PDB file of N, CA and C in Angstrom:
ATOM      1  N   MET B  14      68.072  94.314 111.864  1.00  0.00           N
ATOM      2  CA  MET B  14      69.369  94.917 110.247  1.00  0.00           C
ATOM      3  C   MET B  14      70.454  94.470 109.855  1.00  0.00           C
ATOM      4  N   THR B  15      70.631  95.006 109.069  1.00  0.00           N
ATOM      5  CA  THR B  15      71.453  95.082 107.755  1.00  0.00           C
ATOM      6  C   THR B  15      72.941  95.433 107.630  1.00  0.00           C
ATOM      7  N   ALA B  16      73.949  94.904 108.143  1.00  0.00           N
ATOM      8  CA  ALA B  16      75.332  94.415 107.773  1.00  0.00           C
ATOM      9  C   ALA B  16      76.216  94.286 106.679  1.00  0.00           C
ATOM     10  N   ARG B  17      76.350  95.141 106.226  1.00  0.00           N
ATOM     11  CA  ARG B  17      77.252  95.041 104.925  1.00  0.00           C
ATOM     12  C   ARG B  17      78.580  95.922 105.720  1.00  0.00           C
ATOM     13  N   LEU B  18      79.466  94.173 104.546  1.00  0.00           N
ATOM     14  CA  LEU B  18      81.037  94.881 104.449  1.00  0.00           C
ATOM     15  C   LEU B  18      81.768  95.710 103.100  1.00  0.00           C
ATOM     16  N   ASN B  19      82.548  96.527 102.629  1.00  0.00           N
ATOM     17  CA  ASN B  19      82.837  97.188 101.860  1.00  0.00           C
ATOM     18  C   ASN B  19      84.400  97.160 102.109  1.00  0.00           C
ATOM     19  N   ILE B  20      84.987  96.876 101.451  1.00  0.00           N
ATOM     20  CA  ILE B  20      87.021  96.216 101.459  1.00  0.00           C
ATOM     21  C   ILE B  20      87.393  97.175 100.810  1.00  0.00           C
ATOM     22  N   SER B  21      88.018  98.035 100.371  1.00  0.00           N
ATOM     23  CA  SER B  21      89.223  98.576  99.385  1.00  0.00           C
ATOM     24  C   SER B  21      90.414  99.273  99.969  1.00  0.00           C
ATOM     25  N   LEU B  22      91.444  98.761  99.017  1.00  0.00           N
ATOM     26  CA  LEU B  22      93.154  98.693  99.420  1.00  0.00           C
ATOM     27  C   LEU B  22      92.889 100.830  98.497  1.00  0.00           C
ATOM     28  N   LEU B  23      94.123 101.055  99.607  1.00  0.00           N
ATOM     29  CA  LEU B  23      94.460 102.379  99.331  1.00  0.00           C
ATOM     30  C   LEU B  23      95.404 102.429  99.246  1.00  0.00           C
ATOM     31  N   GLY B  24      95.902 103.302  98.213  1.00  0.00           N
ATOM     32  CA  GLY B  24      96.921 103.662  98.073  1.00  0.00           C
ATOM     33  C   GLY B  24      97.971 102.664  96.973  1.00  0.00           C
ATOM     34  N   GLY B  25      97.336 101.841  96.545  1.00  0.00           N
ATOM     35  CA  GLY B  25      97.855 100.807  95.753  1.00  0.00           C
ATOM     36  C   GLY B  25      98.382  99.795  96.752  1.00  0.00           C
ATOM     37  N   PHE B  26      98.198  99.228  97.461  1.00  0.00           N
ATOM     38  CA  PHE B  26      98.588  98.725  98.639  1.00  0.00           C
ATOM     39  C   PHE B  26      97.708  96.902  98.809  1.00  0.00           C
ATOM     40  N   VAL B  27      98.419  96.232  97.955  1.00  0.00           N
ATOM     41  CA  VAL B  27      98.659  94.653  97.594  1.00  0.00           C
ATOM     42  C   VAL B  27      98.528  94.024  98.656  1.00  0.00           C
ATOM     43  N   PRO B  28      97.551  92.996 100.036  1.00  0.00           N
ATOM     44  CA  PRO B  28      98.377  92.376 101.182  1.00  0.00           C
ATOM     45  C   PRO B  28      98.444  90.933 100.320  1.00  0.00           C
ATOM     46  N   THR B  29      99.396  90.282 101.141  1.00  0.00           N
ATOM     47  CA  THR B  29     100.075  89.137 100.908  1.00  0.00           C
ATOM     48  C   THR B  29      99.769  88.382 100.997  1.00  0.00           C
ATOM     49  N   THR B  30      99.199  86.814 100.882  1.00  0.00           N
ATOM     50  CA  THR B  30      99.093  85.731 101.464  1.00  0.00           C
ATOM     51  C   THR B  30      99.040  85.258 102.497  1.00  0.00           C
ATOM     52  N   GLY B  31      97.886  84.677 103.182  1.00  0.00           N
ATOM     53  CA  GLY B  31      98.634  84.864 104.889  1.00  0.00           C
ATOM     54  C   GLY B  31      97.952  86.269 105.705  1.00  0.00           C
ATOM     55  N   THR B  32      98.385  87.112 105.038  1.00  0.00           N
ATOM     56  CA  THR B  32      97.714  88.061 105.615  1.00  0.00           C
ATOM     57  C   THR B  32      95.995  88.257 106.595  1.00  0.00           C
ATOM     58  N   VAL B  33      96.290  88.408 107.876  1.00  0.00           N
ATOM     59  CA  VAL B  33      95.229  88.437 108.990  1.00  0.00           C
ATOM     60  C   VAL B  33      94.979  89.901 109.516  1.00  0.00           C
ATOM     61  N   PHE B  34      93.479  89.571 108.863  1.00  0.00           N
ATOM     62  CA  PHE B  34      93.463  91.441 108.921  1.00  0.00           C
ATOM     63  C   PHE B  34      92.032  90.779 110.811  1.00  0.00           C
ATOM     64  N   PRO B  35      91.986  91.476 111.842  1.00  0.00           N
ATOM     65  CA  PRO B  35      91.052  91.363 112.666  1.00  0.00           C
ATOM     66  C   PRO B  35      90.223  92.611 111.931  1.00  0.00           C
ATOM     67  N   ILE B  36      89.008  92.363 112.347  1.00  0.00           N
ATOM     68  CA  ILE B  36      87.735  94.217 111.603  1.00  0.00           C
ATOM     69  C   ILE B  36      87.062  93.834 112.662  1.00  0.00           C
ATOM     70  N   LEU B  37      87.329  92.951 113.563  1.00  0.00           N
ATOM     71  CA  LEU B  37      85.399  93.495 114.881  1.00  0.00           C
ATOM     72  C   LEU B  37      85.710  92.046 116.415  1.00  0.00           C
ATOM     73  N   THR B  38      86.032  92.698 116.680  1.00  0.00           N
ATOM     74  CA  THR B  38      86.253  91.898 117.607  1.00  0.00           C
ATOM     75  C   THR B  38      85.196  92.695 119.362  1.00  0.00           C
ATOM     76  N   SER B  39      84.656  91.633 119.788  1.00  0.00           N
ATOM     77  CA  SER B  39      83.790  91.881 121.211  1.00  0.00           C
ATOM     78  C   SER B  39      83.615  90.488 121.542  1.00  0.00           C
ATOM     79  N   ALA B  40      82.420  91.330 122.952  1.00  0.00           N
ATOM     80  CA  ALA B  40      82.649  90.098 124.267  1.00  0.00           C
ATOM     81  C   ALA B  40      82.101  88.920 122.949  1.00  0.00           C
ATOM     82  N   SER B  41      81.142  89.500 122.591  1.00  0.00           N
ATOM     83  CA  SER B  41      79.844  88.203 121.572  1.00  0.00           C
ATOM     84  C   SER B  41      79.125  88.733 120.134  1.00  0.00           C
ATOM     85  N   ARG B  42      79.713  87.167 118.977  1.00  0.00           N
ATOM     86  CA  ARG B  42      79.298  87.851 117.904  1.00  0.00           C
ATOM     87  C   ARG B  42      78.385  87.476 117.824  1.00  0.00           C
ATOM     88  N   THR B  43      77.003  87.513 117.013  1.00  0.00           N
ATOM     89  CA  THR B  43      76.090  86.918 116.550  1.00  0.00           C
ATOM     90  C   THR B  43      76.002  87.048 115.025  1.00  0.00           C
ATOM     91  N   GLY B  44      75.816  86.314 113.678  1.00  0.00           N
ATOM     92  CA  GLY B  44      74.830  87.232 112.438  1.00  0.00           C
ATOM     93  C   GLY B  44      76.059  87.179 111.544  1.00  0.00           C
ATOM     94  N   THR B  45      75.546  87.043 110.403  1.00  0.00           N
ATOM     95  CA  THR B  45      77.227  87.479 109.438  1.00  0.00           C
ATOM     96  C   THR B  45      76.373  89.166 108.774  1.00  0.00           C
ATOM     97  N   PHE B  46      77.501  89.149 108.082  1.00  0.00           N
ATOM     98  CA  PHE B  46      77.338  90.549 107.079  1.00  0.00           C
ATOM     99  C   PHE B  46      76.023  89.531 105.497  1.00  0.00           C
ATOM    100  N   SER B  47      75.716  90.844 105.311  1.00  0.00           N
ATOM    101  CA  SER B  47      74.197  90.623 104.229  1.00  0.00           C
ATOM    102  C   SER B  47      75.022  90.854 102.607  1.00  0.00           C
ATOM    103  N   SER B  48      76.158  91.114 102.723  1.00  0.00           N
ATOM    104  CA  SER B  48      76.359  91.165 101.921  1.00  0.00           C
ATOM    105  C   SER B  48      77.979  92.402 101.972  1.00  0.00           C
ATOM    106  N   ILE B  49      79.238  91.282 101.282  1.00  0.00           N
ATOM    107  CA  ILE B  49      80.444  91.515 101.329  1.00  0.00           C
ATOM    108  C   ILE B  49      81.153  92.381  99.645  1.00  0.00           C
ATOM    109  N   THR B  50      81.751  93.270  99.665  1.00  0.00           N
ATOM    110  CA  THR B  50      81.981  93.917  98.175  1.00  0.00           C
ATOM    111  C   THR B  50      83.035  94.428  98.500  1.00  0.00           C
ATOM    112  N   GLY B  51      84.151  93.770  97.597  1.00  0.00           N
ATOM    113  CA  GLY B  51      86.006  94.263  97.486  1.00  0.00           C
ATOM    114  C   GLY B  51      86.714  93.104  97.790  1.00  0.00           C
ATOM    115  N   ARG B  52      86.111  92.141  98.132  1.00  0.00           N
ATOM    116  CA  ARG B  52      86.623  91.023  98.329  1.00  0.00           C
ATOM    117  C   ARG B  52      87.215  89.982  97.771  1.00  0.00           C
ATOM    118  N   THR B  53      87.594  90.632  96.323  1.00  0.00           N
ATOM    119  CA  THR B  53      88.552  90.092  95.227  1.00  0.00           C
ATOM    120  C   THR B  53      89.599  90.945  95.566  1.00  0.00           C
ATOM    121  N   LEU B  54      91.088  90.410  95.488  1.00  0.00           N
ATOM    122  CA  LEU B  54      92.321  91.092  95.561  1.00  0.00           C
ATOM    123  C   LEU B  54      93.142  90.673  93.836  1.00  0.00           C
ATOM    124  N   PRO B  55      93.546  91.846  93.743  1.00  0.00           N
ATOM    125  CA  PRO B  55      94.245  91.595  92.303  1.00  0.00           C
ATOM    126  C   PRO B  55      95.515  89.988  92.186  1.00  0.00           C
ATOM    127  N   SER B  56      95.864  90.005  91.363  1.00  0.00           N
ATOM    128  CA  SER B  56      96.927  88.464  91.581  1.00  0.00           C
ATOM    129  C   SER B  56      96.158  87.106  92.140  1.00  0.00           C
ATOM    130  N   GLY B  57      95.309  86.584  91.770  1.00  0.00           N
ATOM    131  CA  GLY B  57      94.244  84.887  92.059  1.00  0.00           C
ATOM    132  C   GLY B  57      94.373  85.327  93.092  1.00  0.00           C
ATOM    133  N   LEU B  58      94.165  86.489  94.196  1.00  0.00           N
ATOM    134  CA  LEU B  58      94.037  86.546  95.853  1.00  0.00           C
ATOM    135  C   LEU B  58      92.321  86.833  96.417  1.00  0.00           C
ATOM    136  N   TYR B  59      91.727  86.433  97.457  1.00  0.00           N
ATOM    137  CA  TYR B  59      90.423  86.845  98.190  1.00  0.00           C
ATOM    138  C   TYR B  59      90.915  87.281  99.596  1.00  0.00           C
ATOM    139  N   TYR B  60      89.450  87.474  99.921  1.00  0.00           N
ATOM    140  CA  TYR B  60      90.029  87.826 101.334  1.00  0.00           C
ATOM    141  C   TYR B  60      88.570  86.702 101.668  1.00  0.00           C
ATOM    142  N   ASP B  61      89.264  85.944 102.752  1.00  0.00           N
ATOM    143  CA  ASP B  61      88.457  84.759 103.223  1.00  0.00           C
ATOM    144  C   ASP B  61      87.882  85.124 104.712  1.00  0.00           C
ATOM    145  N   ILE B  62      86.428  85.267 104.922  1.00  0.00           N
ATOM    146  CA  ILE B  62      86.276  85.842 106.317  1.00  0.00           C
ATOM    147  C   ILE B  62      85.731  84.613 107.112  1.00  0.00           C
ATOM    148  N   ALA B  63      86.187  85.199 108.374  1.00  0.00           N
ATOM    149  CA  ALA B  63      85.760  83.721 108.708  1.00  0.00           C
ATOM    150  C   ALA B  63      85.112  84.806 110.653  1.00  0.00           C
ATOM    151  N   TYR B  64      84.152  83.879 111.035  1.00  0.00           N
ATOM    152  CA  TYR B  64      82.585  84.211 111.812  1.00  0.00           C
ATOM    153  C   TYR B  64      83.249  83.642 113.036  1.00  0.00           C
ATOM    154  N   ASN B  65      83.964  84.336 114.303  1.00  0.00           N
ATOM    155  CA  ASN B  65      84.072  83.112 115.706  1.00  0.00           C
ATOM    156  C   ASN B  65      82.979  84.169 116.658  1.00  0.00           C
ATOM    157  N   ALA B  66      83.637  83.175 117.701  1.00  0.00           N
ATOM    158  CA  ALA B  66      81.987  83.638 118.545  1.00  0.00           C
ATOM    159  C   ALA B  66      82.777  84.965 119.110  1.00  0.00           C
ATOM    160  N   THR B  67      83.694  85.621 118.579  1.00  0.00           N
ATOM    161  CA  THR B  67      84.162  87.154 119.655  1.00  0.00           C
ATOM    162  C   THR B  67      84.029  87.747 118.362  1.00  0.00           C
ATOM    163  N   ASP B  68      84.997  87.812 117.084  1.00  0.00           N
ATOM    164  CA  ASP B  68      85.678  87.990 116.421  1.00  0.00           C
ATOM    165  C   ASP B  68      85.192  87.597 114.893  1.00  0.00           C
ATOM    166  N   VAL B  69      85.652  88.911 113.760  1.00  0.00           N
ATOM    167  CA  VAL B  69      85.581  88.539 112.707  1.00  0.00           C
ATOM    168  C   VAL B  69      86.746  88.956 112.267  1.00  0.00           C
ATOM    169  N   THR B  70      87.601  87.909 111.404  1.00  0.00           N
ATOM    170  CA  THR B  70      88.605  88.279 110.813  1.00  0.00           C
ATOM    171  C   THR B  70      88.718  87.930 109.381  1.00  0.00           C
ATOM    172  N   LEU B  71      89.094  88.748 108.262  1.00  0.00           N
ATOM    173  CA  LEU B  71      89.840  88.153 106.978  1.00  0.00           C
ATOM    174  C   LEU B  71      91.168  88.225 106.687  1.00  0.00           C
ATOM    175  N   THR B  72      91.118  87.246 106.001  1.00  0.00           N
ATOM    176  CA  THR B  72      93.391  86.247 105.510  1.00  0.00           C
ATOM    177  C   THR B  72      92.622  86.233 104.177  1.00  0.00           C
ATOM    178  N   VAL B  73      93.597  86.816 103.895  1.00  0.00           N
ATOM    179  CA  VAL B  73      94.566  87.291 102.629  1.00  0.00           C
ATOM    180  C   VAL B  73      94.741  85.872 102.221  1.00  0.00           C
ATOM    181  N   VAL B  74      94.024  84.393 101.063  1.00  0.00           N
ATOM    182  CA  VAL B  74      94.009  83.141 100.900  1.00  0.00           C
ATOM    183  C   VAL B  74      94.497  83.351  99.349  1.00  0.00           C
ATOM    184  N   ALA B  75      94.758  82.173  97.974  1.00  0.00           N
ATOM    185  CA  ALA B  75      94.736  82.235  96.983  1.00  0.00           C
ATOM    186  C   ALA B  75      93.405  81.769  96.809  1.00  0.00           C
ATOM    187  N   ILE B  76      92.937  82.530  95.503  1.00  0.00           N
ATOM    188  CA  ILE B  76      91.485  81.334  94.922  1.00  0.00           C
ATOM    189  C   ILE B  76      91.814  80.241  94.287  1.00  0.00           C
ATOM    190  N   PRO B  77      91.286  79.381  94.659  1.00  0.00           N
ATOM    191  CA  PRO B  77      92.077  78.239  93.916  1.00  0.00           C
ATOM    192  C   PRO B  77      92.188  77.306  92.530  1.00  0.00           C
ATOM    193  N   GLY B  78      93.396  77.085  91.735  1.00  0.00           N
ATOM    194  CA  GLY B  78      93.825  77.436  90.779  1.00  0.00           C
ATOM    195  C   GLY B  78      93.779  78.328  89.788  1.00  0.00           C
ATOM    196  N   ALA B  79      93.628  79.520  90.646  1.00  0.00           N
ATOM    197  CA  ALA B  79      93.711  80.959  90.067  1.00  0.00           C
ATOM    198  C   ALA B  79      95.864  80.676  89.378  1.00  0.00           C
ATOM    199  N   PRO B  80      95.358  80.848  88.211  1.00  0.00           N
ATOM    200  CA  PRO B  80      97.393  81.685  87.979  1.00  0.00           C
ATOM    201  C   PRO B  80      97.605  82.711  88.601  1.00  0.00           C
ATOM    202  N   VAL B  81      98.531  83.143  88.571  1.00  0.00           N
ATOM    203  CA  VAL B  81      98.832  84.590  88.853  1.00  0.00           C
ATOM    204  C   VAL B  81      99.721  84.994  88.082  1.00  0.00           C
ATOM    205  N   ILE B  82     101.449  84.223  87.593  1.00  0.00           N
ATOM    206  CA  ILE B  82     102.001  84.416  86.506  1.00  0.00           C
ATOM    207  C   ILE B  82     101.711  83.260  85.600  1.00  0.00           C
ATOM    208  N   GLY B  83     101.397  84.442  84.615  1.00  0.00           N
ATOM    209  CA  GLY B  83     101.776  83.151  83.223  1.00  0.00           C
ATOM    210  C   GLY B  83     102.591  84.067  82.298  1.00  0.00           C
ATOM    211  N   THR B  84     103.378  83.352  81.378  1.00  0.00           N
ATOM    212  CA  THR B  84     103.765  83.326  80.483  1.00  0.00           C
ATOM    213  C   THR B  84     103.705  82.782  78.990  1.00  0.00           C
ATOM    214  N   ALA B  85     103.727  83.235  77.824  1.00  0.00           N
ATOM    215  CA  ALA B  85     103.394  82.305  76.759  1.00  0.00           C
ATOM    216  C   ALA B  85     104.128  82.603  75.928  1.00  0.00           C
ATOM    217  N   THR B  86     104.821  81.845  74.848  1.00  0.00           N
ATOM    218  CA  THR B  86     105.696  81.764  73.726  1.00  0.00           C
ATOM    219  C   THR B  86     104.641  80.571  72.855  1.00  0.00           C
ATOM    220  N   ARG B  87     105.159  81.050  71.443  1.00  0.00           N
ATOM    221  CA  ARG B  87     104.921  80.474  69.964  1.00  0.00           C
ATOM    222  C   ARG B  87     106.029  81.119  69.337  1.00  0.00           C
ATOM    223  N   GLY B  88     106.420  79.230  68.452  1.00  0.00           N
ATOM    224  CA  GLY B  88     106.639  79.680  67.757  1.00  0.00           C
ATOM    225  C   GLY B  88     107.702  78.470  67.124  1.00  0.00           C
ATOM    226  N   ASN B  89     107.487  78.236  65.967  1.00  0.00           N
ATOM    227  CA  ASN B  89     108.149  76.803  64.592  1.00  0.00           C
ATOM    228  C   ASN B  89     106.842  75.980  65.231  1.00  0.00           C
ATOM    229  N   GLY B  90     105.411  76.231  64.883  1.00  0.00           N
ATOM    230  CA  GLY B  90     103.976  75.872  65.292  1.00  0.00           C
ATOM    231  C   GLY B  90     103.707  75.199  66.357  1.00  0.00           C
ATOM    232  N   GLN B  91     104.974  75.357  67.435  1.00  0.00           N
ATOM    233  CA  GLN B  91     104.338  74.695  68.519  1.00  0.00           C
ATOM    234  C   GLN B  91     103.662  75.997  69.697  1.00  0.00           C
ATOM    235  N   ALA B  92     103.320  75.677  71.341  1.00  0.00           N
ATOM    236  CA  ALA B  92     103.138  77.028  71.731  1.00  0.00           C
ATOM    237  C   ALA B  92     103.842  76.107  73.172  1.00  0.00           C
ATOM    238  N   THR B  93     104.185  76.710  74.247  1.00  0.00           N
ATOM    239  CA  THR B  93     104.571  76.844  76.092  1.00  0.00           C
ATOM    240  C   THR B  93     103.783  77.697  76.647  1.00  0.00           C
ATOM    241  N   VAL B  94     103.167  77.577  77.501  1.00  0.00           N
ATOM    242  CA  VAL B  94     102.365  78.266  78.237  1.00  0.00           C
ATOM    243  C   VAL B  94     103.104  77.314  79.781  1.00  0.00           C
ATOM    244  N   THR B  95     102.983  78.710  80.210  1.00  0.00           N
ATOM    245  CA  THR B  95     103.675  78.596  81.977  1.00  0.00           C
ATOM    246  C   THR B  95     103.259  78.789  82.656  1.00  0.00           C
ATOM    247  N   TRP B  96     102.042  78.472  83.808  1.00  0.00           N
ATOM    248  CA  TRP B  96     101.478  79.386  84.790  1.00  0.00           C
ATOM    249  C   TRP B  96     101.846  79.274  86.394  1.00  0.00           C
ATOM    250  N   THR B  97     102.403  79.688  86.984  1.00  0.00           N
ATOM    251  CA  THR B  97     102.638  79.426  87.992  1.00  0.00           C
ATOM    252  C   THR B  97     101.880  79.854  89.178  1.00  0.00           C
ATOM    253  N   ALA B  98     101.143  79.588  90.004  1.00  0.00           N
ATOM    254  CA  ALA B  98      99.888  79.456  91.149  1.00  0.00           C
ATOM    255  C   ALA B  98     100.569  80.313  92.602  1.00  0.00           C
ATOM    256  N   PRO B  99     100.119  81.093  93.098  1.00  0.00           N
ATOM    257  CA  PRO B  99     100.300  80.683  94.671  1.00  0.00           C
ATOM    258  C   PRO B  99     100.699  79.701  95.702  1.00  0.00           C
TER     259      PRO B  99
END
């Protein structure tokens, strides 16, 4: 049996870093999803999936090294770039 997970955001909702979503709870769990779509979120975030003995959870985490907010200015032959990561 192939199990696929398709994650969709509705109504412009974007979860914040650290938000946990239990997506499956059972007496026991085996196997993993064969494919996951919708895992990447805006602002340098993504869903980290955890397979445990009795559940599966998604946790919103920052993509390591991904800039979230960036500004660039240029003047007098010099450039300044500032990035803030989550």
